[in-house]
Amino acid sequence: MDSSRARAPPPSPPQEDIREGKIYGNVFAELESIDLPLGTTLRSVYDDQPNAHKRFMEKLDARIRNHDREIEKMCNFHHQGFVDAITELLKVRADAEKLMGQVTDTNRRLQDAGREVTAQTEEVIRCRIQQRNMTTTVEKLQLCIPVLEMYSKLKEQLESKRYYAALKTMEQLENIYIPRVSQYRFCQIMAETLPKLREEIKEISMSDLKDFLESIRKHSDKIGETAMRQAQQHRTFISAVQKQASLGCAKPLYSLNGRTTLQHNGLVAGDAAEEEEADDEVLTAQDLVDFSPVYRCLHIYTILGDRETFENYYRKQRKKQARLVLQPQSNMHETVEGYRKYFNQIVGFFVVEDHILHATQGLVTRAFTDELWNMALSKIIAVLRTHSSYCNDPDLVLELKNLIVIFADTLQGYGFSVNRLFDLLFEIRDQYNETLLKKWALVFREIFEQDNYSPIPVENEEEYKSVVSRFPFHDAEIEKQPFPKKLPMSQSVPQIYIQVKEFIYASLKFSESLHRSSTEIDDMLRKSANLLLTRTLSGCLQNLIKKPHIGLTELVQIIINTTHLEQACKYLEDFITNITNVSPETIHTTRLYGLSTFKDARHAAEGEIYTKLNQKIDEFIQLADYEWGMAESDGRASGYLMDLINFLRSTFQVFTHLPGKVAQTACMSACKHLATSLMQMLLDTELKQISMGAIQQFNLDVIQCECE
């Protein structure tokens, strides 16, 4: 023991081995580490130096032997404990097997006892699952049922054509109900269907609108007729009230339906037809046409956010219809019914537009209706100018005027400007006057043709009053004469006077209801009367005077007639004053030109008398057959000259009814023309010689003329 302790220590390894040992120690440490990759470590071993693999393997074997020794030491250290544990485990094994048997038996008995409980538990679980599923289903159905109910309601609304309500239902479905159950397929299908339904509603509503537009185009005539009839009744009522106020003594009568009529001097304003019309229920455009398609379509397009499209479509279609309405029939001017139908359609069109204007919010605007009206008014005026120019019947022109006035009053009541229509009436009034003048020219010609151009005989007081009631004749000397007697004028004078008054009445009919003052109406009547006197009556008189069959007696009677007609002009002025209530002292009152008219006619008749008298004298002179070579005279005036003197004597007797100056001028003209003709007979160049007997005979003729 001591010797071993005293043994010298082994020699220390060289430094190279120490360094190499450290290197391989690091390598083994890396190999034993589970984190580092082996490839890099092994590559470092082989790359360091030659024969590294052999030395590495030697070191590795040494390392393994060290680990084996450590494992052996560890096993030797724990071996006794391991043996003890195995012994204890063998003892427990018998108890474990016994316990296992008990547990198995207990489990068997428990399984047998719990099998029924398990079955019941499974049943309970199944029932609970079903209950939970049912509860979930009920909850989901409670969410789905309102959607289905709303959709069913939507279908019912569509079937009953309640499209506005259907759109509201769609909106609720989209915004409230469908989002709650959007995960279900049927809701997705439903959501995809709604836009299609909207388009379908738009198409249906647009179709209804087109039907409505077609309907109002057909009903415009009836709507316009009703509106114009109501306007006419209103105007008649106002006129009757004004007449009652002006008469003062008229007694108002009130019917059961509230309509007022006037009774004055046994006359009732309004006939049976008007009373029947008053009994009818007052109809409006809404009573005649169902406007619900317009309202419905407007609401639908508003809800769908496409209102502007609808407004543009409606206005465009109405403009097209307006152009169609304004196209008249080619033969409209032939009857008043043609004009009435034309006006009814136009009034009906604008009554509908006015209703739409006030019943909707912005579908049409006042600017749009005014634009339509201005376009229509220009067309109407052009049409009326053209068609009225074809009319030669004053009664038809008057009826046209009345229709235009009612037409204007009707539309004015709806707020449309009608001033241009009344300006047009003044143009038509000139045409009306022309047709009246043509008509009265025929009347005057017929009167002149039927006149006998002899004084009016009156057998008794009744006949005399009948004449003076038709013509303002007053002559104190003739009134003192006993019956029978004769009035100086012929039958044409009272007839002409009456016809002039009828013309004034006819002219007044056109001037009524033109919204003009009494002064303007008075001026129009006087101008019309002046045209009648200065152009029509004057032209008829001039033509009458120039007719070949009018002799001296007729010309004398024409002069007398024109004198009395001239004197009656002041009564015509009074007549116009009475019917217009305009004082003749008014500064701008037009005077009648009858004085100059009848003076011109009288002067023409006087000139014609002088001409015809000279022609008659020439006819007698042509009968002269002097024997210029006779030995001696016959001792008496020539036969032709005596006939001429007798003719002149009877003719001058007729001239006693003429004014003194006219008769004197006629006599002087006849004598002068006779003297000139006799002188020309003596101075005839073809006369070569005259015997003393012929000169004495000629002298006897001249002396006879002087004696007369």
XYZ file of C-alpha atoms in Angstrom:
708
model
C 0.000 0.000 0.000
C 2.729 2.403 0.876
C 4.720 1.469 -2.143
C 1.780 2.199 -4.336
C 1.259 5.516 -2.644
C 4.910 6.369 -3.194
C 4.726 5.461 -6.835
C 5.523 8.351 -9.053
C 2.691 10.013 -10.978
C 2.298 9.082 -14.581
C 3.806 11.334 -17.071
C 1.573 14.085 -18.333
C 0.326 13.770 -21.873
C 1.823 15.984 -24.423
C 0.214 19.349 -25.279
C -0.894 18.150 -28.684
C -2.912 15.363 -27.147
C -4.473 17.798 -24.748
C -5.528 20.087 -27.549
C -6.842 17.185 -29.560
C -8.782 15.942 -26.588
C -10.479 19.306 -26.187
C -11.427 19.353 -29.820
C -12.976 15.892 -29.752
C -14.615 16.712 -26.470
C -16.380 19.590 -28.118
C -17.328 17.416 -31.058
C -18.826 14.762 -28.800
C -20.665 17.428 -26.893
C -22.158 18.632 -30.145
C -23.040 15.106 -31.244
C -24.742 14.398 -27.964
C -26.702 17.605 -28.268
C -30.093 17.101 -29.937
C -30.318 20.663 -31.184
C -27.271 20.887 -33.444
C -27.145 19.325 -36.937
C -24.725 16.329 -37.280
C -23.637 17.111 -40.779
C -21.714 20.227 -39.914
C -20.029 18.579 -36.903
C -18.924 15.499 -38.786
C -17.662 17.591 -41.683
C -15.482 19.586 -39.246
C -14.013 16.356 -37.939
C -13.049 15.098 -41.377
C -11.824 18.407 -42.610
C -9.374 19.198 -39.736
C -6.424 16.937 -40.516
C -5.432 13.685 -42.182
C -6.284 10.402 -40.473
C -8.894 12.324 -38.501
C -11.430 9.561 -39.091
C -9.292 6.926 -37.433
C -8.517 9.063 -34.457
C -12.165 10.105 -34.219
C -13.284 6.504 -34.156
C -10.712 5.752 -31.457
C -11.934 8.656 -29.400
C -15.523 7.639 -30.011
C -14.840 4.099 -28.796
C -13.193 5.482 -25.698
C -16.177 7.727 -25.131
C -18.557 4.809 -25.440
C -16.546 2.784 -22.951
C -16.735 5.649 -20.463
C -20.493 5.843 -20.826
C -20.826 2.094 -20.414
C -18.876 2.239 -17.142
C -21.142 5.022 -15.893
C -24.272 3.074 -16.819
C -22.932 0.021 -15.037
C -22.224 2.038 -11.933
C -25.753 3.470 -12.052
C -27.342 0.046 -12.375
C -25.260 -1.331 -9.537
C -26.365 1.524 -7.373
C -30.166 1.031 -7.979
C -30.313 -2.738 -8.338
C -31.454 -3.516 -4.784
C -34.289 -1.008 -4.937
C -35.427 -2.478 -8.231
C -35.504 -5.950 -6.754
C -37.523 -4.749 -3.778
C -40.016 -3.010 -6.058
C -40.534 -6.137 -8.141
C -41.142 -8.130 -4.974
C -43.773 -5.650 -3.783
C -45.381 -5.632 -7.214
C -45.760 -9.392 -7.160
C -47.501 -9.172 -3.819
C -49.936 -6.521 -5.115
C -50.693 -8.569 -8.221
C -52.807 -11.064 -6.362
C -54.785 -8.293 -4.663
C -55.220 -6.504 -7.985
C -56.593 -9.588 -9.625
C -59.054 -10.027 -6.765
C -60.019 -6.396 -6.984
C -60.390 -6.693 -10.727
C -62.811 -9.541 -10.278
C -64.834 -7.518 -7.810
C -64.822 -4.475 -10.071
C -65.857 -6.600 -13.042
C -68.714 -8.100 -11.077
C -69.771 -4.735 -9.779
C -69.606 -3.297 -13.299
C -71.671 -6.170 -14.616
C -74.296 -5.685 -11.993
C -74.174 -1.883 -12.554
C -74.517 -2.320 -16.312
C -77.479 -4.600 -15.819
C -79.061 -2.110 -13.455
C -78.336 0.949 -15.622
C -79.312 -0.495 -18.969
C -82.952 0.508 -18.484
C -81.919 3.878 -17.116
C -79.726 4.353 -20.162
C -82.588 3.536 -22.483
C -84.838 5.961 -20.666
C -82.083 8.570 -20.638
C -81.565 8.171 -24.364
C -85.301 8.582 -24.847
C -85.219 11.703 -22.707
C -82.278 13.039 -24.683
C -84.036 12.283 -27.935
C -87.164 14.053 -26.686
C -85.116 16.987 -25.499
C -83.463 17.204 -28.905
C -86.861 17.060 -30.619
C -88.182 19.690 -28.225
C -85.197 21.890 -28.928
C -85.636 21.376 -32.651
C -89.324 22.179 -32.412
C -88.620 25.279 -30.394
C -86.045 26.377 -32.943
C -88.433 25.579 -35.756
C -91.221 27.584 -34.112
C -88.862 30.490 -33.592
C -87.755 30.386 -37.217
C -91.320 29.974 -38.410
C -92.345 32.951 -36.325
C -89.747 34.914 -38.241
C -90.778 33.462 -41.608
C -94.558 33.604 -41.218
C -94.732 37.456 -41.315
C -92.642 37.369 -44.482
C -94.945 34.829 -46.063
C -98.012 36.726 -44.889
C -96.649 39.948 -46.352
C -95.840 38.195 -49.603
C -99.323 36.695 -49.696
C -100.697 40.154 -49.029
C -98.557 41.459 -51.871
C -100.035 38.881 -54.239
C -103.561 39.795 -53.210
C -102.817 43.474 -53.751
C -101.445 42.772 -57.198
C -104.483 40.667 -58.101
C -106.816 43.432 -56.905
C -104.710 46.037 -58.810
C -103.804 47.924 -55.645
C -100.384 48.690 -57.002
C -99.558 51.606 -54.745
C -100.220 49.482 -51.642
C -98.279 46.627 -53.255
C -95.221 48.844 -53.622
C -95.477 49.823 -49.982
C -95.650 46.123 -49.065
C -92.582 45.435 -51.201
C -90.720 48.183 -49.424
C -91.581 46.670 -46.037
C -90.542 43.214 -47.228
C -87.176 44.448 -48.452
C -86.342 46.701 -45.530
C -87.891 44.887 -42.548
C -88.980 41.306 -43.092
C -86.638 39.661 -45.576
C -83.417 40.777 -43.807
C -84.538 38.835 -40.718
C -84.610 35.530 -42.606
C -82.297 36.278 -45.509
C -80.382 32.975 -44.940
C -83.266 30.933 -46.325
C -83.471 30.053 -49.973
C -87.106 30.992 -50.386
C -86.310 34.489 -49.123
C -83.538 34.829 -51.646
C -85.947 33.780 -54.402
C -88.493 36.204 -53.019
C -85.937 39.036 -52.956
C -85.001 38.280 -56.557
C -88.685 38.343 -57.568
C -89.490 41.776 -56.106
C -87.615 43.849 -58.760
C -89.442 41.924 -61.468
C -92.749 42.665 -59.765
C -91.834 46.334 -59.641
C -91.163 46.391 -63.355
C -94.422 44.549 -63.930
C -96.272 47.145 -61.877
C -94.594 49.926 -63.862
C -95.658 48.320 -67.108
C -99.218 47.773 -65.915
C -99.536 51.316 -64.582
C -98.118 52.697 -67.810
C -100.621 50.615 -69.749
C -103.402 52.020 -67.566
C -102.082 55.520 -68.245
C -102.170 54.893 -71.986
C -105.747 53.670 -71.675
C -106.548 56.809 -69.680
C -105.012 59.057 -72.328
C -107.055 57.310 -74.977
C -110.158 57.609 -72.817
C -109.828 61.349 -72.230
C -109.196 61.864 -75.926
C -112.565 60.237 -76.568
C -114.286 62.056 -73.700
C -112.819 65.506 -74.403
C -115.816 66.356 -76.556
C -118.277 65.565 -73.758
C -116.154 67.302 -71.109
C -115.873 70.414 -73.252
C -119.578 70.393 -74.067
C -120.453 70.217 -70.370
C -118.000 72.968 -69.424
C -119.205 75.278 -72.214
C -122.842 74.649 -71.353
C -122.180 75.550 -67.723
C -120.310 78.679 -68.799
C -123.203 79.641 -71.061
C -125.724 79.108 -68.266
C -123.618 81.216 -65.941
C -123.342 83.969 -68.546
C -127.087 83.845 -69.193
C -127.779 84.087 -65.476
C -125.422 87.048 -65.039
C -126.964 88.756 -68.056
C -130.455 88.214 -66.622
C -129.406 89.611 -63.253
C -127.883 92.676 -64.923
C -131.028 93.115 -66.965
C -133.108 92.888 -63.801
C -130.924 95.496 -62.159
C -131.213 97.812 -65.157
C -134.980 97.384 -65.482
C -135.559 97.882 -61.788
C -139.182 96.836 -62.041
C -138.507 93.236 -62.921
C -139.693 90.706 -60.411
C -137.289 87.889 -59.591
C -138.687 84.402 -59.563
C -136.912 81.627 -57.706
C -137.344 78.002 -58.675
C -137.082 75.109 -56.273
C -133.552 74.234 -57.406
C -132.309 77.725 -56.675
C -132.122 79.003 -60.247
C -133.319 82.561 -60.732
C -135.389 83.640 -63.734
C -136.714 87.062 -64.580
C -140.259 87.960 -65.463
C -140.959 91.280 -67.058
C -144.000 92.301 -69.059
C -145.113 88.710 -69.156
C -141.789 87.383 -70.521
C -139.666 84.886 -68.618
C -135.910 84.820 -69.170
C -134.932 81.308 -70.173
C -136.992 78.758 -72.017
C -138.039 75.236 -71.123
C -134.860 73.702 -72.495
C -132.692 75.880 -70.265
C -134.807 74.985 -67.245
C -134.322 71.300 -67.997
C -130.587 71.842 -68.254
C -130.616 73.665 -64.946
C -132.330 70.700 -63.349
C -129.532 68.412 -64.454
C -126.808 67.672 -61.998
C -123.768 69.877 -62.487
C -121.069 67.603 -63.810
C -117.330 68.100 -63.599
C -114.431 66.551 -65.467
C -113.931 64.150 -62.565
C -117.530 62.970 -62.904
C -117.039 62.170 -66.576
C -113.529 60.681 -66.462
C -111.816 58.415 -63.944
C -108.506 60.104 -63.112
C -107.336 57.335 -60.775
C -104.950 55.808 -63.383
C -103.024 59.088 -63.463
C -102.848 59.384 -59.694
C -101.925 55.728 -59.334
C -99.245 55.850 -62.000
C -97.843 59.069 -60.564
C -97.615 57.575 -57.066
C -96.066 54.382 -58.400
C -93.371 56.176 -60.347
C -92.761 58.492 -57.405
C -92.229 55.556 -55.053
C -89.964 53.888 -57.591
C -87.901 57.064 -57.869
C -88.730 57.500 -61.554
C -91.195 60.382 -61.339
C -89.291 62.542 -63.828
C -89.622 59.863 -66.515
C -93.351 59.666 -65.925
C -93.759 63.466 -66.022
C -91.826 63.734 -69.270
C -93.830 60.914 -70.849
C -97.165 62.387 -69.765
C -96.321 65.865 -71.014
C -94.999 64.540 -74.310
C -98.163 62.509 -74.913
C -100.423 65.414 -74.002
C -98.567 67.669 -76.427
C -99.165 65.112 -79.165
C -102.850 64.934 -78.231
C -103.059 68.729 -78.228
C -101.793 68.837 -81.799
C -104.377 66.230 -82.807
C -107.176 68.116 -81.079
C -106.196 71.346 -82.834
C -106.517 69.772 -86.280
C -109.967 70.777 -87.621
C -112.077 68.891 -90.090
C -111.798 70.148 -93.635
C -115.532 70.950 -93.821
C -115.763 72.516 -90.369
C -116.840 75.879 -91.826
C -119.976 74.418 -93.395
C -122.027 74.051 -90.200
C -121.979 75.436 -86.699
C -121.819 71.884 -85.365
C -118.376 71.538 -86.885
C -117.150 74.572 -84.941
C -118.930 73.425 -81.773
C -117.277 70.009 -81.865
C -113.906 71.631 -82.485
C -114.316 73.971 -79.509
C -115.682 71.198 -77.276
C -112.614 69.069 -77.867
C -110.233 71.928 -77.098
C -112.102 72.966 -73.962
C -112.252 69.356 -72.809
C -108.497 69.005 -73.306
C -107.646 72.067 -71.220
C -110.257 71.324 -68.550
C -108.514 67.982 -68.024
C -105.118 69.709 -67.869
C -106.431 72.228 -65.353
C -107.778 69.404 -63.205
C -104.449 67.570 -63.391
C -102.653 70.825 -62.531
C -104.626 71.320 -59.328
C -105.070 67.658 -58.357
C -101.431 66.592 -58.620
C -98.222 67.989 -57.254
C -96.094 69.029 -60.176
C -97.176 66.506 -62.811
C -97.974 69.532 -64.936
C -97.114 73.098 -64.053
C -98.770 76.401 -64.806
C -95.857 77.204 -67.109
C -96.462 73.972 -69.031
C -100.212 74.582 -69.402
C -99.576 78.194 -70.425
C -97.106 77.005 -73.033
C -99.655 74.505 -74.332
C -102.368 77.164 -74.369
C -100.229 79.715 -76.216
C -99.366 77.107 -78.824
C -103.016 76.100 -79.085
C -104.224 79.708 -79.199
C -102.012 80.536 -82.172
C -103.278 77.454 -83.983
C -106.920 78.171 -83.077
C -106.710 81.745 -84.339
C -105.113 80.611 -87.598
C -107.786 77.912 -88.066
C -110.655 80.289 -87.321
C -109.254 82.936 -89.661
C -109.035 80.401 -92.455
C -112.380 78.675 -91.991
C -114.406 81.775 -91.160
C -113.232 83.373 -94.403
C -115.161 80.663 -96.292
C -118.440 81.546 -94.598
C -120.903 83.783 -96.447
C -123.880 83.234 -94.155
C -124.167 85.976 -91.498
C -126.273 83.736 -89.273
C -123.501 81.131 -89.255
C -120.889 83.830 -88.557
C -123.042 85.077 -85.657
C -123.342 81.573 -84.244
C -119.578 81.192 -84.610
C -119.100 84.431 -82.698
C -121.352 83.204 -79.896
C -119.402 79.945 -79.764
C -116.094 81.827 -79.608
C -117.406 84.023 -76.775
C -118.585 80.986 -74.789
C -115.320 79.214 -75.618
C -113.311 82.216 -74.396
C -115.423 82.687 -71.258
C -115.096 78.997 -70.419
C -111.319 78.931 -70.681
C -111.003 82.312 -68.996
C -112.827 80.775 -66.052
C -110.008 78.228 -65.837
C -107.350 80.933 -65.760
C -106.300 81.026 -69.415
C -105.678 84.310 -71.228
C -108.211 84.889 -74.032
C -107.540 88.481 -75.076
C -106.316 87.371 -78.487
C -109.616 85.587 -79.091
C -111.538 88.806 -78.529
C -109.123 90.582 -80.862
C -109.926 87.888 -83.414
C -113.628 88.564 -82.899
C -113.094 92.110 -84.139
C -111.591 90.693 -87.315
C -114.530 88.312 -87.678
C -116.866 91.226 -86.947
C -115.603 92.999 -90.050
C -116.276 89.841 -92.025
C -119.691 89.550 -90.371
C -120.485 93.101 -91.440
C -119.441 92.249 -94.982
C -121.769 89.260 -95.063
C -124.541 91.411 -93.596
C -123.969 94.050 -96.237
C -124.170 91.418 -98.976
C -127.354 89.995 -97.470
C -128.971 93.396 -97.098
C -127.949 94.337 -100.619
C -130.127 91.465 -101.813
C -132.896 92.591 -99.456
C -132.761 96.161 -100.773
C -132.768 94.970 -104.394
C -135.791 92.798 -103.746
C -137.591 95.703 -102.077
C -136.839 98.001 -105.027
C -137.922 95.346 -107.517
C -141.248 94.796 -105.727
C -141.995 98.507 -105.263
C -144.652 100.055 -107.504
C -143.117 103.551 -107.120
C -146.398 105.209 -106.351
C -147.608 106.987 -103.209
C -148.905 104.756 -100.440
C -152.703 104.744 -100.346
C -154.357 104.596 -96.894
C -158.051 103.894 -96.631
C -158.555 104.433 -92.914
C -156.955 105.407 -89.637
C -155.773 101.878 -88.917
C -153.812 101.663 -92.146
C -152.359 105.099 -91.515
C -151.191 104.091 -88.027
C -149.756 100.897 -89.438
C -147.591 102.911 -91.822
C -146.445 105.531 -89.309
C -145.658 102.775 -86.784
C -143.141 101.366 -89.241
C -141.789 104.693 -90.477
C -141.511 108.042 -88.690
C -143.726 110.130 -90.968
C -145.319 113.354 -89.748
C -147.089 115.839 -92.030
C -149.735 118.134 -90.562
C -151.421 118.870 -93.884
C -151.768 115.202 -94.847
C -152.998 114.351 -91.361
C -155.795 116.891 -91.828
C -156.881 115.335 -95.101
C -159.842 112.965 -94.957
C -159.566 109.277 -95.751
C -158.839 107.788 -98.179
C -155.626 109.659 -98.839
C -152.117 109.039 -100.092
C -148.778 109.363 -98.407
C -146.046 110.871 -100.594
C -143.524 108.015 -100.346
C -143.878 104.555 -101.835
C -143.988 101.196 -100.061
C -140.200 100.763 -100.261
C -139.528 103.629 -97.801
C -140.944 102.025 -94.602
C -139.519 98.687 -95.729
C -136.045 100.192 -96.197
C -136.318 101.934 -92.831
C -137.319 98.694 -91.107
C -134.509 96.780 -92.793
C -131.948 99.385 -91.706
C -133.134 98.903 -88.138
C -132.954 95.129 -88.608
C -129.412 95.530 -89.837
C -128.547 97.539 -86.735
C -130.094 94.832 -84.582
C -128.116 92.177 -86.438
C -124.912 94.184 -85.987
C -125.739 94.654 -82.318
C -126.060 90.899 -81.853
C -122.427 90.493 -82.824
C -121.298 93.379 -80.626
C -122.894 91.873 -77.532
C -120.772 89.892 -75.060
C -117.518 91.243 -76.476
C -116.647 92.809 -73.121
C -116.723 96.292 -74.660
C -118.125 99.509 -73.251
C -121.423 100.971 -74.405
C -119.557 103.798 -76.118
C -117.491 101.340 -78.151
C -120.594 99.343 -79.080
C -122.393 102.544 -80.065
C -119.457 103.536 -82.235
C -119.370 100.104 -83.887
C -123.113 100.224 -84.622
C -122.883 103.682 -86.143
C -119.942 102.693 -88.324
C -121.804 99.596 -89.494
C -124.911 101.653 -90.233
C -122.793 104.139 -92.167
C -121.364 101.328 -94.283
C -124.885 100.097 -94.965
C -126.080 103.547 -95.997
C -123.061 104.826 -97.895
C -122.067 101.640 -99.652
C -124.852 99.097 -99.821
C -128.003 101.220 -99.936
C -126.277 103.916 -101.976
C -125.028 101.329 -104.468
C -128.498 99.779 -104.751
C -130.038 103.203 -105.353
C -127.437 104.064 -107.968
C -128.042 100.755 -109.776
C -131.784 101.267 -109.527
C -131.571 104.736 -111.006
C -129.468 103.486 -113.915
C -131.854 100.672 -114.832
C -133.417 101.165 -118.288
C -136.953 100.330 -117.213
C -137.014 103.095 -114.616
C -138.970 105.924 -116.114
C -139.456 109.552 -115.187
C -142.350 108.780 -112.852
C -140.256 106.221 -110.990
C -137.326 108.636 -110.807
C -139.559 111.319 -109.352
C -140.816 108.847 -106.754
C -137.213 107.805 -105.977
C -136.328 111.445 -105.302
C -139.320 111.761 -102.992
C -138.411 108.514 -101.262
C -134.809 109.573 -100.698
C -136.011 112.853 -99.238
C -138.103 111.059 -96.626
C -135.351 108.553 -95.900
C -132.945 111.423 -95.406
C -135.334 113.012 -92.921
C -135.593 109.671 -91.073
C -131.829 109.484 -90.407
C -132.159 111.417 -87.166
C -134.634 108.798 -85.953
C -132.105 106.085 -86.766
C -129.545 107.924 -84.656
C -132.069 108.099 -81.817
C -132.744 104.388 -82.296
C -129.041 103.573 -81.888
C -128.846 105.858 -78.862
C -131.765 104.095 -77.203
C -130.342 100.607 -77.605
C -126.817 101.576 -76.484
C -127.716 104.198 -73.839
C -124.966 106.485 -75.128
C -125.781 110.154 -75.309
C -125.516 111.662 -78.810
C -123.672 114.628 -77.272
C -120.671 112.404 -76.574
C -117.555 113.908 -78.110
C -116.459 110.808 -80.010
C -119.930 109.773 -81.201
C -119.918 108.915 -84.894
C -122.651 110.577 -86.934
C -124.651 108.806 -89.613
C -123.776 109.679 -93.165
C -127.321 109.209 -94.467
C -127.686 112.828 -95.462
C -124.883 112.693 -97.986
C -125.961 109.215 -99.136
C -129.490 110.240 -99.974
C -128.398 113.582 -101.374
C -126.046 111.807 -103.751
C -128.787 109.392 -104.762
C -131.197 112.279 -105.243
C -128.708 114.180 -107.368
C -128.154 111.084 -109.466
C -131.917 110.661 -109.885
C -132.265 114.325 -110.841
C -129.508 113.972 -113.411
C -131.172 110.837 -114.725
C -134.471 112.739 -114.968
C -132.797 115.440 -117.030
C -131.187 112.818 -119.239
C -134.333 110.755 -119.761
C -136.422 113.891 -120.339
C -134.017 115.056 -123.016
C -134.012 111.568 -124.533
C -137.808 111.654 -124.696
C -137.712 115.072 -126.327
C -135.263 113.701 -128.866
C -137.665 110.867 -129.615
C -140.439 113.361 -130.393
C -138.102 115.559 -132.458
C -137.211 112.529 -134.532
C -140.920 112.291 -135.447
C -140.810 115.811 -136.934
C -141.379 115.713 -140.691
C -141.180 119.269 -141.985
C -141.807 119.909 -145.673
C -139.182 122.585 -146.146
C -140.502 123.331 -149.565
C -144.194 123.749 -148.644
C -145.973 126.730 -150.175
C -147.741 127.787 -147.011
C -148.159 126.693 -143.388
C -150.961 124.518 -142.014
C -152.127 127.349 -139.780
C -151.529 125.285 -136.592
C -148.630 123.754 -134.721
C -147.179 120.467 -135.928
C -148.630 117.233 -134.614
C -145.339 115.927 -133.172
C -144.921 119.171 -131.264
C -148.389 119.005 -129.780
C -147.698 115.437 -128.663
C -144.440 116.596 -127.135
C -146.149 119.478 -125.354
C -148.833 117.149 -124.001
C -146.128 114.783 -122.771
C -144.229 117.617 -121.110
C -147.418 118.933 -119.556
C -148.210 115.580 -117.944
C -144.596 115.101 -116.926
C -144.336 118.539 -115.334
C -147.542 117.762 -113.491
C -145.669 114.875 -111.850
C -142.825 117.252 -111.044
C -145.111 119.190 -108.718
C -144.238 116.641 -106.013
C -140.560 117.463 -106.390
C -138.820 120.261 -104.581
C -139.378 123.546 -106.424
C -135.789 123.914 -107.463
C -135.654 120.411 -108.928
C -138.871 120.866 -110.892
C -137.751 124.281 -112.129
C -134.388 122.927 -113.192
C -136.069 120.063 -115.028
C -138.385 122.442 -116.887
C -135.539 124.773 -117.767
C -133.405 121.867 -118.927
C -136.238 120.496 -121.098
C -137.012 123.865 -122.674
C -133.368 124.549 -123.326
C -132.853 121.135 -124.879
C -136.012 121.611 -127.061
C -134.837 125.035 -128.235
C -131.403 123.677 -129.008
C -132.880 120.758 -130.927
C -135.127 123.104 -132.997
C -132.189 125.372 -133.727
C -130.090 122.432 -134.849
C -132.951 121.405 -137.134
C -132.794 124.770 -138.905
C -129.037 124.793 -139.025
C -128.761 121.269 -140.371
C -126.093 121.231 -143.085
C -128.112 118.838 -145.192
C -130.942 121.393 -145.431
C -130.354 123.204 -148.772
C -133.380 125.532 -148.925
C -136.453 126.539 -146.911
C -139.650 127.953 -148.312
C -141.550 130.784 -146.701
C -144.401 128.422 -145.895
C -142.024 126.131 -144.040
C -140.607 129.048 -142.082
C -144.124 130.113 -141.130
C -144.949 126.552 -139.982
C -141.761 126.392 -137.934
C -142.608 129.785 -136.446
C -146.041 128.501 -135.435
C -144.368 125.623 -133.606
C -142.021 127.957 -131.742
C -144.921 130.271 -130.838
C -146.808 127.208 -129.524
C -143.826 126.341 -127.350
C -143.678 129.882 -126.007
C -147.359 129.890 -125.231
C -147.034 126.740 -123.179
